[in-house]
PDB file of C-alpha atoms in Angstrom:
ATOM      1  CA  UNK A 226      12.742 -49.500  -4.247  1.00 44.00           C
ATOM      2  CA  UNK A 227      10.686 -48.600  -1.492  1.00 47.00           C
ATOM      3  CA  UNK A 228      13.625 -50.149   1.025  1.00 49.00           C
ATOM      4  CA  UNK A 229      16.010 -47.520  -0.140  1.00 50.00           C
ATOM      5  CA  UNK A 230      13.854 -44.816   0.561  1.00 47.00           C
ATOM      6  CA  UNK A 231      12.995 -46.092   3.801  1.00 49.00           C
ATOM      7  CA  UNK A 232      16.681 -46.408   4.964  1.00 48.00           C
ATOM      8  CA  UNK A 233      17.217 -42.519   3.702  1.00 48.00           C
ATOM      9  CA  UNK A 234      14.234 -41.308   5.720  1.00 50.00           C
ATOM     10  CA  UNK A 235      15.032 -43.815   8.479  1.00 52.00           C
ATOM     11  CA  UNK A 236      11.514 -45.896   8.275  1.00 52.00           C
ATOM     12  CA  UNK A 237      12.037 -49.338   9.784  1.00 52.00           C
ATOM     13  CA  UNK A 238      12.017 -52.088   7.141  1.00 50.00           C
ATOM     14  CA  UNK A 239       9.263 -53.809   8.720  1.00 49.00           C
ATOM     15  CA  UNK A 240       7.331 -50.913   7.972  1.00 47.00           C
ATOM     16  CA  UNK A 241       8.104 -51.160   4.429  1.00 46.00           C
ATOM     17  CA  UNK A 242       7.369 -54.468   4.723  1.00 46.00           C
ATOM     18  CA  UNK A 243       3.681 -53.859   6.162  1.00 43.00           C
ATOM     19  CA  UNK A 244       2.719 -51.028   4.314  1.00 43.00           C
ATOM     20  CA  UNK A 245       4.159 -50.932   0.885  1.00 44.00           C
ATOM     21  CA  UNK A 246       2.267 -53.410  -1.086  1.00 43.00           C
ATOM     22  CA  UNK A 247       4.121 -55.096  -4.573  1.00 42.00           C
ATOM     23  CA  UNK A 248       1.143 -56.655  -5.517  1.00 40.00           C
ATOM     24  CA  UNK A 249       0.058 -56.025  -8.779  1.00 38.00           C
ATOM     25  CA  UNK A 250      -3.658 -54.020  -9.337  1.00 40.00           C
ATOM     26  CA  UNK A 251      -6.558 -56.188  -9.933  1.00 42.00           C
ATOM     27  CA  UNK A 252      -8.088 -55.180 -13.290  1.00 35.00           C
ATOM     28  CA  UNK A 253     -11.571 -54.897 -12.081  1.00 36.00           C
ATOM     29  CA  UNK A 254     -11.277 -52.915  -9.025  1.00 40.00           C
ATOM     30  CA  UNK A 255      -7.622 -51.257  -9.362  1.00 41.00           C
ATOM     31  CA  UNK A 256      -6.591 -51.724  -5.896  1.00 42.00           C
ATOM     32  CA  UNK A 257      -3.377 -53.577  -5.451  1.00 42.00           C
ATOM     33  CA  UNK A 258      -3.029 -56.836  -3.632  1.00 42.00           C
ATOM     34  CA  UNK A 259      -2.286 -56.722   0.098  1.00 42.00           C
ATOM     35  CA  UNK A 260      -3.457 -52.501   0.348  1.00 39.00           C
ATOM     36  CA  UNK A 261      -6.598 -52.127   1.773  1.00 43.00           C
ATOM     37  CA  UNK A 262      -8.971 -49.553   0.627  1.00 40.00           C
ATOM     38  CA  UNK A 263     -11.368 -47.742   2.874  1.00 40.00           C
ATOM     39  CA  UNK A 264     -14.308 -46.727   2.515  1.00 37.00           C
ATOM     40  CA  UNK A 265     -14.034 -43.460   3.301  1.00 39.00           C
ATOM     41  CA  UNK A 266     -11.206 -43.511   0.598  1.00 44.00           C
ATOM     42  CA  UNK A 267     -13.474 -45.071  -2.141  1.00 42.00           C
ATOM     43  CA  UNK A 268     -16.454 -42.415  -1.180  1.00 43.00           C
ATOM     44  CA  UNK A 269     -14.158 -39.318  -1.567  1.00 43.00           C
ATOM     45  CA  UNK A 270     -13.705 -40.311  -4.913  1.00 44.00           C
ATOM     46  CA  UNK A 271     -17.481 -39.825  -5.819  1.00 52.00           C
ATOM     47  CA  UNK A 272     -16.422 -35.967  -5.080  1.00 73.00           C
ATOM     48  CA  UNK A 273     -14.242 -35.792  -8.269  1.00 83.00           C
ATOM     49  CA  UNK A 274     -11.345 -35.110  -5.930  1.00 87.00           C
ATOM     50  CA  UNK A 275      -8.458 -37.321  -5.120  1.00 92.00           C
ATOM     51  CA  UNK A 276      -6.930 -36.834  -1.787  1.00 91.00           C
ATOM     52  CA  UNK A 277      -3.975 -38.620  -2.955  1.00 91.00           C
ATOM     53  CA  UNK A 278      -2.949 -36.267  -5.530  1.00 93.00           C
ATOM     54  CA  UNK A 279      -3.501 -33.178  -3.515  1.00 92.00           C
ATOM     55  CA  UNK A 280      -1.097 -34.711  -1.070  1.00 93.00           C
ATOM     56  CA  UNK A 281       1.313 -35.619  -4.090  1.00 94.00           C
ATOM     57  CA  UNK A 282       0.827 -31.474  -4.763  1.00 93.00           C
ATOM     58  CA  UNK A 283       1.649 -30.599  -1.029  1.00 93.00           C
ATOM     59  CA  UNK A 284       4.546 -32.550  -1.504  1.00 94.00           C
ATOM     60  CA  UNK A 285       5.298 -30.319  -4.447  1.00 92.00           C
ATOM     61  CA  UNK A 286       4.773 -27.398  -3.453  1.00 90.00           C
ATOM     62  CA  UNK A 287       6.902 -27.560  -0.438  1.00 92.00           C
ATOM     63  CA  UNK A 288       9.804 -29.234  -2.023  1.00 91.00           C
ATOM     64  CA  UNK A 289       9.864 -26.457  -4.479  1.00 87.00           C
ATOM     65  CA  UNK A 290       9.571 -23.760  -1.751  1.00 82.00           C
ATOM     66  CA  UNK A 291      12.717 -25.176  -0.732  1.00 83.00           C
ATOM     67  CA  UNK A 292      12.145 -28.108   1.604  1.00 86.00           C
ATOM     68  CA  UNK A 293      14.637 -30.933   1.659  1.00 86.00           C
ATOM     69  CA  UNK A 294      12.624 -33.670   3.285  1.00 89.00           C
ATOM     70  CA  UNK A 295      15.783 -34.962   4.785  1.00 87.00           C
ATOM     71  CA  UNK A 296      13.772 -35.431   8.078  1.00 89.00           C
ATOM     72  CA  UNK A 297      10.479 -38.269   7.516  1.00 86.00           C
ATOM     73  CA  UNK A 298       8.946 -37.056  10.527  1.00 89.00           C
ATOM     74  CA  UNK A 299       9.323 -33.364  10.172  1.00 91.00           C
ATOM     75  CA  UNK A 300       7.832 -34.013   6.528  1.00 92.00           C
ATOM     76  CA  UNK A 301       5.350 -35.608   7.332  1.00 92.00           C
ATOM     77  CA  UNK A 302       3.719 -33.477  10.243  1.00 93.00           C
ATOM     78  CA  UNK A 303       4.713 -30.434   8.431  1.00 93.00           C
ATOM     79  CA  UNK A 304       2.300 -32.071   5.307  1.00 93.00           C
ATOM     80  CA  UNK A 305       0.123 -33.363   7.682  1.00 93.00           C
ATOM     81  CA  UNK A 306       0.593 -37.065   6.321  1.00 94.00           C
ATOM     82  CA  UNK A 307       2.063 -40.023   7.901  1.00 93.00           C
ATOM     83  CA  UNK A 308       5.280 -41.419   7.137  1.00 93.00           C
ATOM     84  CA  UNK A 309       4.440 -44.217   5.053  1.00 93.00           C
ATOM     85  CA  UNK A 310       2.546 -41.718   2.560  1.00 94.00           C
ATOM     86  CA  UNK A 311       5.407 -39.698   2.384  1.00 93.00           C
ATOM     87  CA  UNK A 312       7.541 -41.989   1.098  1.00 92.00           C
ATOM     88  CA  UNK A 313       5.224 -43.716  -1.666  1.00 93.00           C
ATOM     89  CA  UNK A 314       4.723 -40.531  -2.719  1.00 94.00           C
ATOM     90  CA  UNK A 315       8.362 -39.627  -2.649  1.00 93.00           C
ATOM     91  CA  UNK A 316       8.984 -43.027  -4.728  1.00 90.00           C
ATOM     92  CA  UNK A 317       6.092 -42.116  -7.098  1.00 94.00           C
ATOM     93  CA  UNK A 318       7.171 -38.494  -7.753  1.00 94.00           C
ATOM     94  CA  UNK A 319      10.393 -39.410  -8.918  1.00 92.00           C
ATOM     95  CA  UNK A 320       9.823 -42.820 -10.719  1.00 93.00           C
ATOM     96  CA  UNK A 321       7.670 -39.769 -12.719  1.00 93.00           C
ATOM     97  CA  UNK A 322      11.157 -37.297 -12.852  1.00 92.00           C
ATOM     98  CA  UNK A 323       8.913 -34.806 -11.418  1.00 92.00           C
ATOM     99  CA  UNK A 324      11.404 -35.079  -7.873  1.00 92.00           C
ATOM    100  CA  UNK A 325      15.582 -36.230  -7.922  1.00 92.00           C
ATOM    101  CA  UNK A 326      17.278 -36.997  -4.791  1.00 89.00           C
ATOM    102  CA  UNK A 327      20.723 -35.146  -4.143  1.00 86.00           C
ATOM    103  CA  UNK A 328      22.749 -35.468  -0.840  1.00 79.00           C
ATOM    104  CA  UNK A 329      23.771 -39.205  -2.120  1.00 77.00           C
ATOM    105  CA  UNK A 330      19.949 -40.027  -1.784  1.00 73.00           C
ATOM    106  CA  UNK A 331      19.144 -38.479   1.294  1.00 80.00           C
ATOM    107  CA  UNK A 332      17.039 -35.169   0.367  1.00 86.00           C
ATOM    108  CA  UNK A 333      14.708 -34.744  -2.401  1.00 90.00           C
ATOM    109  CA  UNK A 334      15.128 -31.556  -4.924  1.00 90.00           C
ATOM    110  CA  UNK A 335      12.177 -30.720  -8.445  1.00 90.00           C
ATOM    111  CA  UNK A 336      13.358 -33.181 -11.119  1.00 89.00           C
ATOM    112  CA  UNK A 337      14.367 -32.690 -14.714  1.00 87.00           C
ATOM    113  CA  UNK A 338      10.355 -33.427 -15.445  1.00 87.00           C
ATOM    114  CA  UNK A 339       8.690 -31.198 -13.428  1.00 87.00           C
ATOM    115  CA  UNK A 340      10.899 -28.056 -15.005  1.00 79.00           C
ATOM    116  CA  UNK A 341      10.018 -29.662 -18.717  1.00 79.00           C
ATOM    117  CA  UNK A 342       6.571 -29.890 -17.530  1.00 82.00           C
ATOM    118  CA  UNK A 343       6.375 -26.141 -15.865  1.00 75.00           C
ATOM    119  CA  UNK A 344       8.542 -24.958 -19.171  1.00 66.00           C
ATOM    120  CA  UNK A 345       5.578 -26.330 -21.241  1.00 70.00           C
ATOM    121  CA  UNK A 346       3.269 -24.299 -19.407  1.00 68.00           C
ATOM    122  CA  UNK A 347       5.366 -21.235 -19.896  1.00 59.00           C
ATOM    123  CA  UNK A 348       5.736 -21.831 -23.354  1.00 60.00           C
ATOM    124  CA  UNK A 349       1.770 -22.328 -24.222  1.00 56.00           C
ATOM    125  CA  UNK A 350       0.843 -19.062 -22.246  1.00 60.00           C
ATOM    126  CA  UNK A 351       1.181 -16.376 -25.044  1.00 85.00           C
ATOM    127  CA  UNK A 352       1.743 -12.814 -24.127  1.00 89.00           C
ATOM    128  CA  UNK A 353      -0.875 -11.927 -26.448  1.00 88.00           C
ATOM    129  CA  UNK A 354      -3.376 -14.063 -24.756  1.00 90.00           C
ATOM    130  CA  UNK A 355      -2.560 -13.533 -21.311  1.00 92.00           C
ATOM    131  CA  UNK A 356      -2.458  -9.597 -21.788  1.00 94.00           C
ATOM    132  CA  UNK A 357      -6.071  -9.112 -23.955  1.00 94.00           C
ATOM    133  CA  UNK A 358      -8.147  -9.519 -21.735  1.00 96.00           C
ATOM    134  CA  UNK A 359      -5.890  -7.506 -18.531  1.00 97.00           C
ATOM    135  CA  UNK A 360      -5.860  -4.820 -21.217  1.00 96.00           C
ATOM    136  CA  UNK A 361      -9.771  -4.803 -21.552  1.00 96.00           C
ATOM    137  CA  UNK A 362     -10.408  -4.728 -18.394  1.00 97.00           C
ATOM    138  CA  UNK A 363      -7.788  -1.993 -17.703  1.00 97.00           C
ATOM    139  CA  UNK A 364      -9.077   0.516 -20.532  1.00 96.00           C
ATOM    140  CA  UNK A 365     -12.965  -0.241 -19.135  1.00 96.00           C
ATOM    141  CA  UNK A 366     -11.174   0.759 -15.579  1.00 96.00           C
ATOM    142  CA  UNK A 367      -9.385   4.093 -17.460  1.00 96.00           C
ATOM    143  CA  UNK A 368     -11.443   4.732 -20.621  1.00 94.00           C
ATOM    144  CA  UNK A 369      -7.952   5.415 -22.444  1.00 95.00           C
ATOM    145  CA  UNK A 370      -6.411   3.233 -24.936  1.00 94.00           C
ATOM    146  CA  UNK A 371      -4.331   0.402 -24.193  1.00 96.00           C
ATOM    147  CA  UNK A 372      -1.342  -1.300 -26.371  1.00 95.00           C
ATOM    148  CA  UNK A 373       1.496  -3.762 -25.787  1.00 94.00           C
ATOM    149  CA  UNK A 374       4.707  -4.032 -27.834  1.00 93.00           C
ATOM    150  CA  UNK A 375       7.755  -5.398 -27.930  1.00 92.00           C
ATOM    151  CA  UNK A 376      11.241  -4.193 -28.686  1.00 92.00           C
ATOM    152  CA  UNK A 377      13.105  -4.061 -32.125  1.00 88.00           C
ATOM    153  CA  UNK A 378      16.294  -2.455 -32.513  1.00 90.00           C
ATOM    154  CA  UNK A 379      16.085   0.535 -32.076  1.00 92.00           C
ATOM    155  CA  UNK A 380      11.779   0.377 -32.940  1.00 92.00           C
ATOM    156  CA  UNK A 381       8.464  -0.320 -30.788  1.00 92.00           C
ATOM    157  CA  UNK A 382       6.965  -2.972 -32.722  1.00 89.00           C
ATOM    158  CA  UNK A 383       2.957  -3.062 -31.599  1.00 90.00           C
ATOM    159  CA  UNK A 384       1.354  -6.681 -30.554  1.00 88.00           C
ATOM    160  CA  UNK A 385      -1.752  -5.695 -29.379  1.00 90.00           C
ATOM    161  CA  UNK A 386      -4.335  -2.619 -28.801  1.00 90.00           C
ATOM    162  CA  UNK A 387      -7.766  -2.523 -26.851  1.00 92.00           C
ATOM    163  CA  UNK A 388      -9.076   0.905 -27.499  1.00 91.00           C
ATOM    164  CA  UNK A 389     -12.751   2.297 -24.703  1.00 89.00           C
ATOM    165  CA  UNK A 390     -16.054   2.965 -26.666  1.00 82.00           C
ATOM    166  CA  UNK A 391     -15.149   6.681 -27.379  1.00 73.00           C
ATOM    167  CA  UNK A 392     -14.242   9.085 -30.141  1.00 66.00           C
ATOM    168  CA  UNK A 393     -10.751  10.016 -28.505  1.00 66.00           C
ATOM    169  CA  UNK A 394      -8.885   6.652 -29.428  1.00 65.00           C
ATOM    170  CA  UNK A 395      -5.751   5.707 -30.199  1.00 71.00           C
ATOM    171  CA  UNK A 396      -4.574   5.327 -34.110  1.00 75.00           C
ATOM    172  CA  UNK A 397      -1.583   3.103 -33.136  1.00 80.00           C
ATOM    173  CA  UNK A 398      -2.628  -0.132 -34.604  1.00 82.00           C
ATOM    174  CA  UNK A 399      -0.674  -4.084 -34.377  1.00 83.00           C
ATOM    175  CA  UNK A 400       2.051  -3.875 -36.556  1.00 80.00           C
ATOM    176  CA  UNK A 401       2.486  -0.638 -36.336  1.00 84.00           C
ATOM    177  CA  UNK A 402       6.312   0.462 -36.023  1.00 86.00           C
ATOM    178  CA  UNK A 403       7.251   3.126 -33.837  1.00 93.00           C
ATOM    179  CA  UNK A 404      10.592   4.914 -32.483  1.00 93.00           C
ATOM    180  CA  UNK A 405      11.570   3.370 -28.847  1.00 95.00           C
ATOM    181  CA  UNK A 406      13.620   6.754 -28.102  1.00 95.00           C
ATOM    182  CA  UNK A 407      10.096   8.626 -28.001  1.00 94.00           C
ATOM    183  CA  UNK A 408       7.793   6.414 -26.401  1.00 96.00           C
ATOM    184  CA  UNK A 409       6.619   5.436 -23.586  1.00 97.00           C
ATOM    185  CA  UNK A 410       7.160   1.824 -23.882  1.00 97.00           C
ATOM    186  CA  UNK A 411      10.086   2.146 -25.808  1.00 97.00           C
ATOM    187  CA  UNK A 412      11.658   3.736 -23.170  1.00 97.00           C
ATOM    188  CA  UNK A 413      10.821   1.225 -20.317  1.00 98.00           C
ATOM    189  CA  UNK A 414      12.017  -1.840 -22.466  1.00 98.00           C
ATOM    190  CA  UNK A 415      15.462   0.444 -23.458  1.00 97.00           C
ATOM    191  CA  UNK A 416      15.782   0.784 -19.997  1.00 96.00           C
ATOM    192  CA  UNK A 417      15.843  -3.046 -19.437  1.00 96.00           C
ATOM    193  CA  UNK A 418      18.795  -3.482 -21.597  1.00 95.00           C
ATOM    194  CA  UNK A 419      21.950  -5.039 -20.127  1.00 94.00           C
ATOM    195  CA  UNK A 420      24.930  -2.238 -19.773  1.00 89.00           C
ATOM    196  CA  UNK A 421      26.229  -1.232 -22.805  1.00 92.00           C
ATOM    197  CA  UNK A 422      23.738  -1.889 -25.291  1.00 94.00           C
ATOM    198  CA  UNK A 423      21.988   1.192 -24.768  1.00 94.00           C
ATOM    199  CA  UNK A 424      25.133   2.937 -26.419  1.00 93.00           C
ATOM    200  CA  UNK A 425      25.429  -0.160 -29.093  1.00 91.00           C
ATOM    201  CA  UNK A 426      21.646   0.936 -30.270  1.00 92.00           C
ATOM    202  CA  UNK A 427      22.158   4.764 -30.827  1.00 90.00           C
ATOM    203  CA  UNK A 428      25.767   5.473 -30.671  1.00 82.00           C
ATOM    204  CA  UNK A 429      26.678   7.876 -33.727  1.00 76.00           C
ATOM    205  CA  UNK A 430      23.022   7.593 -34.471  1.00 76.00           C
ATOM    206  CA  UNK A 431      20.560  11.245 -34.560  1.00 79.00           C
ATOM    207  CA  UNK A 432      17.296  10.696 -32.521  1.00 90.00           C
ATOM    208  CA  UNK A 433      14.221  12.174 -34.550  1.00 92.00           C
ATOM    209  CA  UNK A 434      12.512  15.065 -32.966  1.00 91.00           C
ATOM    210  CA  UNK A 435       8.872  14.890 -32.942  1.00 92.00           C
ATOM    211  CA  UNK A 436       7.934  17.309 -30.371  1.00 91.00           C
ATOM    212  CA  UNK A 437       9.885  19.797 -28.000  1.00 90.00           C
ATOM    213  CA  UNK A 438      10.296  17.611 -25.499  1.00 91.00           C
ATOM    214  CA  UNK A 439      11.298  14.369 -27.488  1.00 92.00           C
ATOM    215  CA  UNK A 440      15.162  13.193 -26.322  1.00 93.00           C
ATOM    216  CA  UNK A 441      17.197  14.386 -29.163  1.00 90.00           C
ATOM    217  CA  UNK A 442      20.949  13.072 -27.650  1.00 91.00           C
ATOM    218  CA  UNK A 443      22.096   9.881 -26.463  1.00 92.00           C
ATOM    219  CA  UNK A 444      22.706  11.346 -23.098  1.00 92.00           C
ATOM    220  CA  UNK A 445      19.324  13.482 -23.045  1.00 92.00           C
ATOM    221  CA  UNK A 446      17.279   9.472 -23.307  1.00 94.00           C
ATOM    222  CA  UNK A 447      20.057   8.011 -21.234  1.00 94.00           C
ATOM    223  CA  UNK A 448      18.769  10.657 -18.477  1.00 95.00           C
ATOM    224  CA  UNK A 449      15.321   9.871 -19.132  1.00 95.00           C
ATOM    225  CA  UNK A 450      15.322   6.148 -19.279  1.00 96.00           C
ATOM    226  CA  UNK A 451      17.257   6.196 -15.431  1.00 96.00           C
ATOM    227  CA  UNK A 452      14.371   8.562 -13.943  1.00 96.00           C
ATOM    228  CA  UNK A 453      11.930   5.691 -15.883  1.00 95.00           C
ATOM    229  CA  UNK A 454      14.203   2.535 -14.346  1.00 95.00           C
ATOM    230  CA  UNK A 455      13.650   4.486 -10.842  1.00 95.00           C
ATOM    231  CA  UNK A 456      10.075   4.744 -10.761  1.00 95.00           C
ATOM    232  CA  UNK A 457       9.088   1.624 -12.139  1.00 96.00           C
ATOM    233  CA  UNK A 458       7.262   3.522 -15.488  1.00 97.00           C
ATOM    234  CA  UNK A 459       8.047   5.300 -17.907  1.00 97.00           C
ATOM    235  CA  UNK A 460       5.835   8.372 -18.524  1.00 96.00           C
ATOM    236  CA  UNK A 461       4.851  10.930 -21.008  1.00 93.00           C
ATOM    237  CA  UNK A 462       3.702  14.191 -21.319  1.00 90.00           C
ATOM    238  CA  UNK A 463       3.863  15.036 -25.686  1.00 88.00           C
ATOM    239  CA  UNK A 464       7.295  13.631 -25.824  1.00 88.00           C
ATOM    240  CA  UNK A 465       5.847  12.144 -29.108  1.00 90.00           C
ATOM    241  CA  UNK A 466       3.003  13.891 -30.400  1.00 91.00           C
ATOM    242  CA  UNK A 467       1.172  16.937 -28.412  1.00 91.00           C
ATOM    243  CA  UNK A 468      -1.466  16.435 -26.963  1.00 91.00           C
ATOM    244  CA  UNK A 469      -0.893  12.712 -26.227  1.00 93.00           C
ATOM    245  CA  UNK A 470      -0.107  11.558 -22.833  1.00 93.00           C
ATOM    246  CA  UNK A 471       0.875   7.837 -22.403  1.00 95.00           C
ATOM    247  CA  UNK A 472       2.343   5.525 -18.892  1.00 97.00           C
ATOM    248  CA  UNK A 473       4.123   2.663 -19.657  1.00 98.00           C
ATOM    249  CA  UNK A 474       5.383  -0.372 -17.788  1.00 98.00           C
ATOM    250  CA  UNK A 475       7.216  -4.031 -18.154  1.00 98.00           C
ATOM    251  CA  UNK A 476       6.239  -6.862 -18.907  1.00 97.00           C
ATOM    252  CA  UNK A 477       8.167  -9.795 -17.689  1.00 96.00           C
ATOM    253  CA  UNK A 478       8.626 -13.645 -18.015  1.00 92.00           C
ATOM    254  CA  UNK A 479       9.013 -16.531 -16.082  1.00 89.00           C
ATOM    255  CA  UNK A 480      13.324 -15.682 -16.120  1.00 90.00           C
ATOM    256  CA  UNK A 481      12.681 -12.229 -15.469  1.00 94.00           C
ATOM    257  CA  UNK A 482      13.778 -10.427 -18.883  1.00 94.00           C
ATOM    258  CA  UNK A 483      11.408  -7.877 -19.918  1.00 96.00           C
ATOM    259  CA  UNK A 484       9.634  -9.037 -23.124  1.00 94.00           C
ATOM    260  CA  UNK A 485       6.996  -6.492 -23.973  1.00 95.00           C
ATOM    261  CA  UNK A 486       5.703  -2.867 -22.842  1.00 97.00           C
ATOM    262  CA  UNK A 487       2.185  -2.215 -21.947  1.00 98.00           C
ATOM    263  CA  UNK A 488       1.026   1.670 -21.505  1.00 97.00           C
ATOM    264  CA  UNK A 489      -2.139   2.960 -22.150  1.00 97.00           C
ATOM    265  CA  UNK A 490      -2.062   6.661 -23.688  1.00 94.00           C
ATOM    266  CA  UNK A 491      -5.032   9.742 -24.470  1.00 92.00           C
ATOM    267  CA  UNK A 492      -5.638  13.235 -23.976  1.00 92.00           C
ATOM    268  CA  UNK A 493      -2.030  14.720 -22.001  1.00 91.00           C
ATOM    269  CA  UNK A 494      -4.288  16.667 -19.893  1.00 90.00           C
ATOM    270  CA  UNK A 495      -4.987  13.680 -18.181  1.00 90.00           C
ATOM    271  CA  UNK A 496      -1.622  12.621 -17.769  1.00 91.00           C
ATOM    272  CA  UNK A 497      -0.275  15.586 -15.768  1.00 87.00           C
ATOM    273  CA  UNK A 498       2.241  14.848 -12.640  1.00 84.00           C
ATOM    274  CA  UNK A 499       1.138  15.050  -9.147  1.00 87.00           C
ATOM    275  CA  UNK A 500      -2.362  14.925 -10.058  1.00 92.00           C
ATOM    276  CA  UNK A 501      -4.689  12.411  -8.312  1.00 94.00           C
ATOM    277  CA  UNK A 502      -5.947  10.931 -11.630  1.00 94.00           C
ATOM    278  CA  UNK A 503      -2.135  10.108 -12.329  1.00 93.00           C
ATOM    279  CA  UNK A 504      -1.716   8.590  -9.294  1.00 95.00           C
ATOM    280  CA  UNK A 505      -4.914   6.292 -10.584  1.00 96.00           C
ATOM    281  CA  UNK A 506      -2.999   5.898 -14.170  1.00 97.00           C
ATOM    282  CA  UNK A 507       0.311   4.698 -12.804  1.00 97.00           C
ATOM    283  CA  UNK A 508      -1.119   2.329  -9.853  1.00 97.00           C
ATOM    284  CA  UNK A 509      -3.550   0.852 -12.662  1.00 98.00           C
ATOM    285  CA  UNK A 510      -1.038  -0.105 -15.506  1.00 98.00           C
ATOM    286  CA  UNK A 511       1.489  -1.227 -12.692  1.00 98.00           C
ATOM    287  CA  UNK A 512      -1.174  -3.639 -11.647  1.00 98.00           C
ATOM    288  CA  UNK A 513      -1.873  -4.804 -15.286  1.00 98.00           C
ATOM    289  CA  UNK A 514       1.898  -5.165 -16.054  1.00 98.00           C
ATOM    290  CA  UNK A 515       2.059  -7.190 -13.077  1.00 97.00           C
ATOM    291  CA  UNK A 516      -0.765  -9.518 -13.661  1.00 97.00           C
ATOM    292  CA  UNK A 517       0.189 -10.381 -16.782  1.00 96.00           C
ATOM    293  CA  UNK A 518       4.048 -10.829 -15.767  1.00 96.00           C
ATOM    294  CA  UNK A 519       2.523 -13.585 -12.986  1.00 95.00           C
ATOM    295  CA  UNK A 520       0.805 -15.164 -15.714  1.00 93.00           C
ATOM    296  CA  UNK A 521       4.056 -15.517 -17.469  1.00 91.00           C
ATOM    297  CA  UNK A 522       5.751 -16.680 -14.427  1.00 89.00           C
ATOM    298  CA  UNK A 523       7.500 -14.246 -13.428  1.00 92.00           C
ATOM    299  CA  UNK A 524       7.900 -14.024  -9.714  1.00 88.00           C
ATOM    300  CA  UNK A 525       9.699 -11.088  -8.286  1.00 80.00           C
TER     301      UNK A 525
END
């Protein structure tokens, strides 16, 4: 195997000859017959790091930032490894699917493995998880209330709430079901629909009124949900009950759908526009939304 890599990356065979050992491992020591262990390799190990497999992640890592490795040499100084390591570990990494070779062997792209692997990942990172404890530390930061949801129809359907040690606290509680036309998050997540499906939602349908300045048209939240889309958040100033102020923002995944809301809401004087304290609001629950769509994988 290791003479067909060598031929892609143009490595003399006598190299491959010299340096990739077939023997197999003894069972007492591990090392393979005819590859000599230093001891400078054997004492890095009493660390509880492997140089190896940092290099194997280099190798990663620059592969999926796009390199080829169609060049041995480039590779390697780029990696700062010599040739011979770079193509064991090109062997190894996809005899393990994580790597595939395209170009009729002669570049190297991530491998069927290494996206079932990195979809695994994805798939054991919870929203709910990943957002608690963003959401504590963002209502210690604001002292309002926090809450994520997700979208339903044409309802807010609420995941999770962190509320700050104080008498002025949200009564939205998980599970609770609320209109997406009038809130905050509602609004943001409406405004992530694909074309048309706004109008699917609410056409023919009347929007409840809950306060003067709730959307009461399909044209009047159409409006509203563009200015939200622009800036990134979706605010509110008693659009659904007086008093209440709330800034919302989306949550995204690792394809870049938006898959919840998170907004934090409490007394609308403190949600007035152009204020300094807003300006702390909206750059604080734009951070939150955004650490918690990285933990999900979402990269743009």
């Amino acid at each position: 195997m290791c003479r067909r890599y060598a031929v892609a990356l143009g490595i003399r065979p006598e190299e491959v000859a010299r340096d990739c050992g077939t023997g197999l491992p003894d069972v007492r020591t591990g090392k393979r017959e005819g590859i000599q262990v230093s001891d400078e390799t054997e004492s890095e190990g009493t660390s509880y790091s492997v140089p190896p497999v940092h290099r194997a992640f280099r190798l990663l890592r620059h592969i999926a930032g796009g390199a080829r490795c169609s060049n041995a040499s480039a590779t390697a100084r780029e990696l700062g490894i010599n040739r011979t390591t770079l193509i064991r570990l090109l062997h190894t990494l996809e005899a393990e699917r994580m790597i595939e070779t395209q170009d009729e062997g002669l570049s190297w792209q991530l491998g069927p493995g290494m996206i079932a692997l990195a979809a695994d990942a994805l798939k054991s990172r919870d929203v709910v998880r990943v957002a608690q404890p963003v959401m504590a530390r963002l209502v210690t930061q604001l002292g309002l209330s926090a809450h994520m949801g997700i979208l339903e129809g044409t309802e807010i359907i609420y995941l999770l709430r962190e509320t700050p040690n104080s008498h002025l606290v949200s009564n939205v509680r998980e599970g609770s079901r609320l209109p997406a036309h009038a809130t905050t998050i509602g609004r943001i997540l409406l405004g992530a629909l694909p074309a048309g499906e706004l109008e699917r939602r609410y056409g023919g349908s009347d929007l409840s009124t809950f306060t003067d300045k709730t959307a009461t048209s399909l044209d009047a939240l159409a409006a509203q949900i563009a200015a939200d889309t622009t800036r990134g958040v979706a605010w509110s100033s008693g659009n659904f009950e007086r008093g209440i102020g709330s800034c919302a923002a989306a949550i995204f995944d690792h394809q870049g759908r938006a898959v919840a809301g998170l907004n934090v809401t409490g007394p609308e004087s403190q949600f007035q526009p152009d204020t300094p304290l807003a300006a702390q609001i909206e750059a604080a629950i734009r951070k939150a939304a955004a650490e918690v769509s990285a933990a999900l994988g979402y990269s743009g």
